[in-house]
Structure formats: C-alpha cells, structure tokens
PDB file of C-alpha atoms in Angstrom:
ATOM      1  CA  MET A 196      80.583  77.421 144.076  1.00  0.00           C
ATOM      2  CA  MET A 197      81.921  77.533 147.611  1.00  0.00           C
ATOM      3  CA  ARG A 198      84.158  80.569 147.795  1.00  0.00           C
ATOM      4  CA  GLY A 199      86.921  80.512 150.386  1.00  0.00           C
ATOM      5  CA  GLY A 200      90.203  78.623 150.693  1.00  0.00           C
ATOM      6  CA  ASN A 201      89.236  75.534 148.723  1.00  0.00           C
ATOM      7  CA  ARG A 202      92.551  75.109 146.941  1.00  0.00           C
ATOM      8  CA  GLN A 203      92.080  71.361 146.611  1.00  0.00           C
ATOM      9  CA  MET A 204      88.688  71.966 145.015  1.00  0.00           C
ATOM     10  CA  ARG A 205      90.188  74.454 142.593  1.00  0.00           C
ATOM     11  CA  ARG A 206      92.930  72.013 141.596  1.00  0.00           C
ATOM     12  CA  MET A 207      90.345  69.285 141.067  1.00  0.00           C
ATOM     13  CA  MET A 208      88.239  71.617 138.944  1.00  0.00           C
ATOM     14  CA  ASP A 209      91.341  72.672 137.006  1.00  0.00           C
ATOM     15  CA  LYS A 210      91.973  69.021 136.161  1.00  0.00           C
ATOM     16  CA  MET A 211      88.422  68.751 134.864  1.00  0.00           C
ATOM     17  CA  GLY A 212      89.062  71.809 132.724  1.00  0.00           C
ATOM     18  CA  LEU A 213      86.918  74.319 134.571  1.00  0.00           C
ATOM     19  CA  ASP A 214      88.074  77.892 135.085  1.00  0.00           C
ATOM     20  CA  MET A 215      87.331  79.110 138.584  1.00  0.00           C
ATOM     21  CA  GLU A 216      88.204  82.786 138.302  1.00  0.00           C
ATOM     22  CA  GLU A 217      85.912  83.317 141.272  1.00  0.00           C
ATOM     23  CA  ILE A 218      88.604  81.867 143.525  1.00  0.00           C
ATOM     24  CA  PRO A 219      91.913  83.792 143.579  1.00  0.00           C
TER      25      PRO A 219
END
C-alpha cells in the first residue's frame, strides 16, 4: 500500500473493512 498521509485512502479502506495498521 502507499504509505504516507493518505487519510482518505485509510477511511475508504476502513469502510471496506480492511485494517491498515501500516498507516498510523
């Protein structure tokens, strides 16, 4: 995954039900 400041991406993934622990 693209690590950085992709907060929107993280929120989208969270909606899908994916845990992105890689991104703080």
